[in-house]
């Protein structure tokens, strides 16, 4: 029975992947404006932001993954995905952050044994306004083949509108069997000290030489710098798939599994922009095998880029032992700093 169940799961999974390219939708820039949301409390002069790649609740510490040199296409089992989804949602619900940026947030599908991670996070953050961009999804397919994974942004106060900033996709290694709809999810917020843009970013991971992901970041930075030029304070947070700071955590991972590691190209940062990341806590681990501290390679690819006019009060990774995802959350606190030409928040560019 176990063999038959495994074979059935594999058939469904492969069919779903084959259908992704044929049935996925082209990306179009979309804008959504929201009704009035509670204003920022006058007593608050900072804004707290969390970014976390949730690994679709399928990449906890017991998982390995084929694309990273492992053997498995699926998580160990539905018990692990449900446990991870419940724990992720509970942690986010208790985080008390003003803005939460999640990547690889997923609806129920074969890749997480039909565990509705997004439904859980939505319920845990019911007091927030949310916007979802499923950059990996199928169309016209019924369950159980339907896949919908992507970025979800949650904002507690002062949200004005959200839109998708398209990113380059040529050169993506998964442009055949699997295709992603790359785009950054930008959310305009009327926050402490003025107008903010919170950009949720998740770049390509396995493009040769890191060339595509670097172009993707450059494209988003160009758009973000335009917004800053119009008086908006900009924070770009997410999974950059580029090493944001130098790290040297102990590991025994073989070099052949590290070919996806590339450094962030500092030269693409516009004048006055900077990186905000925590070099003391790893934010990602390799998946060539289940996680074991000191064995898997770990580094920091999750964090923030901030524009002039944004003061970084603090930034800290959260050590969780990679129990529920192959990434760990990063929390930052920002404060508005002086900048000329402040925008009118209701007139988002």
Tab-separated table of C-alpha atoms in Angstrom:
chain	number	residue	atom	x	y	z
A	1	UNK	CA	0.000	0.000	0.000
A	2	UNK	CA	2.810	2.401	0.837
A	3	UNK	CA	4.465	1.726	-2.513
A	4	UNK	CA	1.198	2.323	-4.385
A	5	UNK	CA	0.577	5.528	-2.450
A	6	UNK	CA	4.082	6.763	-3.193
A	7	UNK	CA	3.719	5.979	-6.887
A	8	UNK	CA	0.342	7.702	-7.055
A	9	UNK	CA	1.767	10.774	-5.367
A	10	UNK	CA	4.720	10.852	-7.745
A	11	UNK	CA	2.442	10.587	-10.798
A	12	UNK	CA	0.234	13.418	-9.587
A	13	UNK	CA	3.264	15.548	-8.736
A	14	UNK	CA	4.920	15.065	-12.120
A	15	UNK	CA	1.670	15.735	-13.945
A	16	UNK	CA	1.304	18.946	-12.013
A	17	UNK	CA	4.805	20.085	-12.892
A	18	UNK	CA	4.364	19.301	-16.570
A	19	UNK	CA	1.165	21.332	-16.574
A	20	UNK	CA	2.764	24.354	-14.954
A	21	UNK	CA	4.419	25.646	-18.110
A	22	UNK	CA	1.493	24.950	-20.389
A	23	UNK	CA	-1.105	26.435	-18.091
A	24	UNK	CA	0.681	29.227	-16.254
A	25	UNK	CA	-0.382	32.796	-16.845
A	26	UNK	CA	1.799	35.585	-18.233
A	27	UNK	CA	2.608	38.300	-15.727
A	28	UNK	CA	0.826	41.608	-16.072
A	29	UNK	CA	1.457	44.637	-13.907
A	30	UNK	CA	-1.556	44.927	-11.618
A	31	UNK	CA	-2.626	47.542	-9.127
A	32	UNK	CA	-5.072	47.166	-6.272
A	33	UNK	CA	-6.330	50.069	-4.154
A	34	UNK	CA	-7.714	49.399	-0.698
A	35	UNK	CA	-10.412	50.987	1.451
A	36	UNK	CA	-9.411	53.141	4.399
A	37	UNK	CA	-7.398	51.173	6.937
A	38	UNK	CA	-6.557	52.166	10.519
A	39	UNK	CA	-4.086	55.038	10.521
A	40	UNK	CA	-0.704	54.803	12.135
A	41	UNK	CA	-0.939	55.554	15.875
A	42	UNK	CA	0.401	59.021	16.573
A	43	UNK	CA	2.555	57.668	19.398
A	44	UNK	CA	4.524	55.384	17.057
A	45	UNK	CA	7.592	56.729	15.295
A	46	UNK	CA	9.000	53.398	14.039
A	47	UNK	CA	7.831	50.625	11.736
A	48	UNK	CA	8.740	46.968	12.327
A	49	UNK	CA	9.084	44.630	9.351
A	50	UNK	CA	9.616	40.863	9.141
A	51	UNK	CA	10.707	38.967	6.053
A	52	UNK	CA	10.524	35.162	5.934
A	53	UNK	CA	10.632	32.601	3.146
A	54	UNK	CA	8.226	29.950	4.465
A	55	UNK	CA	9.414	27.115	2.229
A	56	UNK	CA	5.751	26.259	1.429
A	57	UNK	CA	5.741	24.360	4.787
A	58	UNK	CA	7.607	21.555	3.028
A	59	UNK	CA	11.259	22.337	3.740
A	60	UNK	CA	11.622	21.903	7.484
A	61	UNK	CA	14.747	20.503	9.086
A	62	UNK	CA	13.901	16.917	8.096
A	63	UNK	CA	13.691	17.726	4.386
A	64	UNK	CA	16.156	17.552	1.531
A	65	UNK	CA	15.328	18.746	-1.990
A	66	UNK	CA	16.331	17.539	-5.448
A	67	UNK	CA	17.069	21.009	-6.887
A	68	UNK	CA	19.615	21.584	-4.118
A	69	UNK	CA	21.423	18.260	-4.612
A	70	UNK	CA	19.132	16.136	-2.460
A	71	UNK	CA	17.069	13.134	-3.453
A	72	UNK	CA	13.528	14.118	-2.494
A	73	UNK	CA	10.885	15.820	-4.605
A	74	UNK	CA	8.372	15.917	-1.772
A	75	UNK	CA	8.496	16.564	1.986
A	76	UNK	CA	8.804	13.582	4.376
A	77	UNK	CA	5.033	13.435	4.850
A	78	UNK	CA	1.793	15.310	5.537
A	79	UNK	CA	2.414	15.232	9.281
A	80	UNK	CA	5.549	17.351	8.887
A	81	UNK	CA	3.933	19.876	6.543
A	82	UNK	CA	0.966	20.368	8.855
A	83	UNK	CA	3.206	20.742	11.883
A	84	UNK	CA	5.339	23.304	10.069
A	85	UNK	CA	2.343	25.237	8.738
A	86	UNK	CA	0.771	25.435	12.182
A	87	UNK	CA	4.028	26.561	13.784
A	88	UNK	CA	4.763	29.150	11.085
A	89	UNK	CA	1.299	30.686	11.359
A	90	UNK	CA	1.462	30.741	15.159
A	91	UNK	CA	4.868	32.433	15.148
A	92	UNK	CA	3.755	35.084	12.674
A	93	UNK	CA	0.562	35.680	14.617
A	94	UNK	CA	2.591	36.311	17.774
A	95	UNK	CA	5.260	38.420	16.056
A	96	UNK	CA	3.521	41.781	16.563
A	97	UNK	CA	5.194	43.199	13.448
A	98	UNK	CA	3.684	46.129	11.545
A	99	UNK	CA	4.527	44.690	8.108
A	100	UNK	CA	5.162	41.032	7.281
A	101	UNK	CA	6.717	39.967	3.973
A	102	UNK	CA	6.474	36.242	3.214
A	103	UNK	CA	7.830	34.298	0.266
A	104	UNK	CA	6.900	30.739	-0.785
A	105	UNK	CA	3.624	31.108	1.033
A	106	UNK	CA	1.472	28.357	-0.384
A	107	UNK	CA	-2.045	27.175	-0.793
A	108	UNK	CA	-2.754	23.465	-0.498
A	109	UNK	CA	-1.230	21.398	-3.307
A	110	UNK	CA	0.793	18.273	-3.962
A	111	UNK	CA	4.097	19.992	-3.093
A	112	UNK	CA	3.051	20.325	0.575
A	113	UNK	CA	0.697	17.321	0.792
A	114	UNK	CA	-2.318	19.601	0.411
A	115	UNK	CA	-1.544	21.642	3.531
A	116	UNK	CA	-3.038	25.140	3.267
A	117	UNK	CA	-0.199	27.249	4.647
A	118	UNK	CA	-1.600	30.502	3.293
A	119	UNK	CA	-4.997	29.859	4.848
A	120	UNK	CA	-3.306	29.397	8.200
A	121	UNK	CA	-1.217	32.571	7.928
A	122	UNK	CA	-4.248	34.559	6.753
A	123	UNK	CA	-6.213	33.453	9.793
A	124	UNK	CA	-3.332	34.138	12.168
A	125	UNK	CA	-3.018	37.645	10.704
A	126	UNK	CA	-6.722	38.368	10.311
A	127	UNK	CA	-6.308	41.944	11.580
A	128	UNK	CA	-3.918	42.777	8.738
A	129	UNK	CA	-4.678	43.735	5.160
A	130	UNK	CA	-3.104	41.203	2.843
A	131	UNK	CA	-2.078	40.951	-0.774
A	132	UNK	CA	-0.893	37.764	-2.500
A	133	UNK	CA	1.131	37.382	-5.685
A	134	UNK	CA	1.435	33.722	-6.607
A	135	UNK	CA	4.546	33.848	-8.757
A	136	UNK	CA	4.396	30.065	-9.154
A	137	UNK	CA	0.972	28.866	-10.150
A	138	UNK	CA	-1.086	26.864	-12.618
A	139	UNK	CA	-4.293	27.890	-14.372
A	140	UNK	CA	-7.385	25.947	-15.409
A	141	UNK	CA	-6.287	22.871	-13.493
A	142	UNK	CA	-8.546	21.280	-10.885
A	143	UNK	CA	-7.330	19.984	-7.546
A	144	UNK	CA	-5.166	18.061	-6.882
A	145	UNK	CA	-3.016	19.412	-9.738
A	146	UNK	CA	-3.492	23.110	-8.960
A	147	UNK	CA	-0.418	24.852	-7.496
A	148	UNK	CA	-0.398	28.372	-6.056
A	149	UNK	CA	2.749	29.482	-4.244
A	150	UNK	CA	4.152	32.979	-3.890
A	151	UNK	CA	4.583	36.164	-1.913
A	152	UNK	CA	2.083	37.451	0.630
A	153	UNK	CA	2.420	40.880	2.248
A	154	UNK	CA	0.534	41.722	5.455
A	155	UNK	CA	0.172	45.340	6.652
A	156	UNK	CA	-1.412	46.339	9.958
A	157	UNK	CA	-1.856	50.114	9.482
A	158	UNK	CA	-2.108	52.770	6.793
A	159	UNK	CA	-2.111	50.720	3.626
A	160	UNK	CA	-2.829	52.689	0.446
A	161	UNK	CA	-2.419	50.244	-2.415
A	162	UNK	CA	-0.355	47.369	-3.830
A	163	UNK	CA	1.010	46.654	-7.272
A	164	UNK	CA	3.295	44.208	-9.058
A	165	UNK	CA	6.631	45.416	-10.413
A	166	UNK	CA	7.595	42.967	-13.205
A	167	UNK	CA	11.109	41.543	-13.168
A	168	UNK	CA	13.194	39.985	-15.973
A	169	UNK	CA	12.684	36.260	-16.496
A	170	UNK	CA	14.873	35.421	-19.518
A	171	UNK	CA	17.647	33.092	-18.465
A	172	UNK	CA	15.530	31.333	-15.848
A	173	UNK	CA	16.592	27.648	-15.755
A	174	UNK	CA	12.967	26.641	-15.125
A	175	UNK	CA	11.548	28.361	-18.181
A	176	UNK	CA	10.595	25.032	-19.737
A	177	UNK	CA	9.091	22.404	-17.461
A	178	UNK	CA	8.486	24.882	-14.647
A	179	UNK	CA	7.914	28.603	-15.129
A	180	UNK	CA	7.767	31.356	-12.532
A	181	UNK	CA	5.958	34.653	-12.968
A	182	UNK	CA	8.624	36.928	-11.530
A	183	UNK	CA	7.497	40.195	-10.010
A	184	UNK	CA	8.072	42.212	-6.858
A	185	UNK	CA	5.000	42.957	-4.723
A	186	UNK	CA	5.106	46.676	-3.841
A	187	UNK	CA	2.790	47.988	-1.123
A	188	UNK	CA	2.359	51.710	-0.442
A	189	UNK	CA	1.845	52.617	3.208
A	190	UNK	CA	1.066	55.850	5.015
A	191	UNK	CA	3.330	55.263	7.990
A	192	UNK	CA	5.310	57.026	10.694
A	193	UNK	CA	6.934	60.171	9.408
A	194	UNK	CA	5.452	59.994	5.916
A	195	UNK	CA	4.922	57.686	2.973
A	196	UNK	CA	6.590	54.292	2.614
A	197	UNK	CA	6.840	51.617	-0.060
A	198	UNK	CA	7.320	48.072	1.253
A	199	UNK	CA	8.600	45.831	-1.532
A	200	UNK	CA	8.386	42.044	-1.209
A	201	UNK	CA	11.075	40.376	-3.346
A	202	UNK	CA	11.963	36.794	-4.288
A	203	UNK	CA	14.516	36.329	-7.055
A	204	UNK	CA	15.654	33.406	-9.173
A	205	UNK	CA	17.764	30.825	-7.347
A	206	UNK	CA	19.585	28.602	-9.814
A	207	UNK	CA	20.339	30.852	-12.798
A	208	UNK	CA	23.858	30.429	-14.142
A	209	UNK	CA	26.344	32.723	-12.445
A	210	UNK	CA	23.557	34.522	-10.625
A	211	UNK	CA	23.147	36.752	-13.685
A	212	UNK	CA	19.342	36.762	-13.785
A	213	UNK	CA	18.839	37.418	-10.082
A	214	UNK	CA	21.269	40.339	-10.235
A	215	UNK	CA	19.334	41.836	-13.155
A	216	UNK	CA	16.100	41.296	-11.265
A	217	UNK	CA	17.376	43.189	-8.234
A	218	UNK	CA	18.711	45.955	-10.484
A	219	UNK	CA	15.296	46.299	-12.180
A	220	UNK	CA	13.498	46.538	-8.843
A	221	UNK	CA	16.046	49.044	-7.543
A	222	UNK	CA	15.488	51.233	-10.596
A	223	UNK	CA	11.745	51.281	-9.972
A	224	UNK	CA	12.259	51.793	-6.232
A	225	UNK	CA	14.654	54.660	-6.759
A	226	UNK	CA	12.069	56.361	-8.957
A	227	UNK	CA	9.559	56.096	-6.114
A	228	UNK	CA	12.125	57.502	-3.712
A	229	UNK	CA	12.712	60.401	-6.090
A	230	UNK	CA	8.999	61.185	-5.760
A	231	UNK	CA	9.262	61.447	-1.982
A	232	UNK	CA	8.658	57.872	-0.820
A	233	UNK	CA	10.788	56.045	1.734
A	234	UNK	CA	11.474	52.591	0.321
A	235	UNK	CA	12.246	49.279	2.026
A	236	UNK	CA	12.915	46.216	-0.149
A	237	UNK	CA	12.759	43.015	1.871
A	238	UNK	CA	12.812	39.367	0.996
A	239	UNK	CA	14.825	36.443	-0.293
A	240	UNK	CA	17.471	37.913	-2.586
A	241	UNK	CA	19.191	34.579	-3.299
A	242	UNK	CA	22.392	36.629	-3.059
A	243	UNK	CA	24.723	36.684	-0.087
A	244	UNK	CA	24.016	40.038	1.537
A	245	UNK	CA	26.887	39.982	4.053
A	246	UNK	CA	30.086	38.012	4.442
A	247	UNK	CA	29.597	34.888	6.570
A	248	UNK	CA	31.708	31.938	7.665
A	249	UNK	CA	29.424	29.605	9.594
A	250	UNK	CA	30.917	26.100	10.076
A	251	UNK	CA	29.756	23.414	7.640
A	252	UNK	CA	30.829	20.261	5.791
A	253	UNK	CA	28.785	20.762	2.610
A	254	UNK	CA	30.723	19.808	-0.517
A	255	UNK	CA	31.595	22.553	-2.989
A	256	UNK	CA	29.456	20.986	-5.719
A	257	UNK	CA	26.330	21.962	-3.765
A	258	UNK	CA	27.352	25.610	-3.420
A	259	UNK	CA	27.349	26.672	-7.056
A	260	UNK	CA	24.198	28.754	-6.488
A	261	UNK	CA	25.914	30.980	-3.897
A	262	UNK	CA	26.765	34.459	-5.245
A	263	UNK	CA	27.441	37.752	-3.515
A	264	UNK	CA	25.202	40.772	-3.748
A	265	UNK	CA	26.737	43.254	-6.253
A	266	UNK	CA	27.112	46.405	-4.141
A	267	UNK	CA	27.797	48.468	-7.244
A	268	UNK	CA	24.131	48.314	-8.308
A	269	UNK	CA	22.958	50.175	-5.205
A	270	UNK	CA	21.888	53.736	-6.029
A	271	UNK	CA	23.616	56.515	-4.131
A	272	UNK	CA	22.579	56.602	-0.486
A	273	UNK	CA	20.983	53.144	-0.485
A	274	UNK	CA	22.302	50.432	1.832
A	275	UNK	CA	21.899	46.828	2.931
A	276	UNK	CA	20.334	45.960	6.283
A	277	UNK	CA	21.103	42.353	7.279
A	278	UNK	CA	22.250	40.394	10.326
A	279	UNK	CA	25.575	38.629	9.797
A	280	UNK	CA	25.387	36.769	13.123
A	281	UNK	CA	22.354	34.538	12.391
A	282	UNK	CA	22.092	32.494	9.179
A	283	UNK	CA	18.896	33.016	7.201
A	284	UNK	CA	19.147	30.034	4.816
A	285	UNK	CA	20.573	26.527	4.719
A	286	UNK	CA	21.363	24.162	1.878
A	287	UNK	CA	18.968	21.297	1.175
A	288	UNK	CA	21.285	18.612	-0.152
A	289	UNK	CA	20.429	16.712	3.050
A	290	UNK	CA	18.190	17.180	6.103
A	291	UNK	CA	19.452	19.880	8.425
A	292	UNK	CA	22.131	19.174	10.987
A	293	UNK	CA	23.850	22.080	12.685
A	294	UNK	CA	27.471	22.450	11.623
A	295	UNK	CA	26.960	20.189	8.601
A	296	UNK	CA	24.710	22.026	6.112
A	297	UNK	CA	26.100	25.220	4.634
A	298	UNK	CA	24.332	28.307	5.975
A	299	UNK	CA	24.570	31.985	5.086
A	300	UNK	CA	22.529	35.207	4.891
A	301	UNK	CA	20.489	35.902	1.750
A	302	UNK	CA	17.386	37.333	3.457
A	303	UNK	CA	17.240	40.939	4.600
A	304	UNK	CA	16.547	44.441	3.371
A	305	UNK	CA	17.669	47.250	1.081
A	306	UNK	CA	16.706	50.717	2.283
A	307	UNK	CA	16.583	54.083	0.567
A	308	UNK	CA	17.813	57.427	1.861
A	309	UNK	CA	15.318	58.797	4.351
A	310	UNK	CA	15.150	55.456	6.192
A	311	UNK	CA	17.019	54.997	9.462
A	312	UNK	CA	17.784	51.392	10.424
A	313	UNK	CA	17.096	51.153	14.147
A	314	UNK	CA	17.788	47.432	14.363
A	315	UNK	CA	17.951	44.264	12.269
A	316	UNK	CA	18.126	40.733	13.672
A	317	UNK	CA	17.765	37.198	12.412
A	318	UNK	CA	15.735	34.720	14.439
A	319	UNK	CA	17.508	31.424	15.216
A	320	UNK	CA	14.966	28.604	14.890
A	321	UNK	CA	17.206	25.715	13.975
A	322	UNK	CA	15.540	25.654	10.545
A	323	UNK	CA	12.837	23.563	12.152
A	324	UNK	CA	9.935	24.590	9.930
A	325	UNK	CA	11.566	26.115	6.818
A	326	UNK	CA	14.925	26.184	5.080
A	327	UNK	CA	14.925	29.935	5.835
A	328	UNK	CA	14.784	31.818	9.124
A	329	UNK	CA	12.893	35.084	9.677
A	330	UNK	CA	14.633	38.450	9.803
A	331	UNK	CA	13.091	41.342	11.726
A	332	UNK	CA	14.040	44.998	11.284
A	333	UNK	CA	12.862	48.240	12.833
A	334	UNK	CA	12.968	51.423	10.764
A	335	UNK	CA	12.432	55.093	11.497
A	336	UNK	CA	11.881	57.929	9.054
A	337	UNK	CA	14.827	60.277	8.568
A	338	UNK	CA	14.906	63.687	6.940
A	339	UNK	CA	14.482	63.762	3.179
A	340	UNK	CA	13.418	66.484	0.748
A	341	UNK	CA	10.229	66.488	-1.297
A	342	UNK	CA	7.944	64.343	0.811
A	343	UNK	CA	5.186	62.589	-1.141
A	344	UNK	CA	1.446	62.803	-0.664
A	345	UNK	CA	0.588	59.271	0.421
A	346	UNK	CA	-2.792	59.193	-1.290
A	347	UNK	CA	-1.069	59.895	-4.607
A	348	UNK	CA	1.008	56.727	-4.905
A	349	UNK	CA	3.120	56.807	-8.079
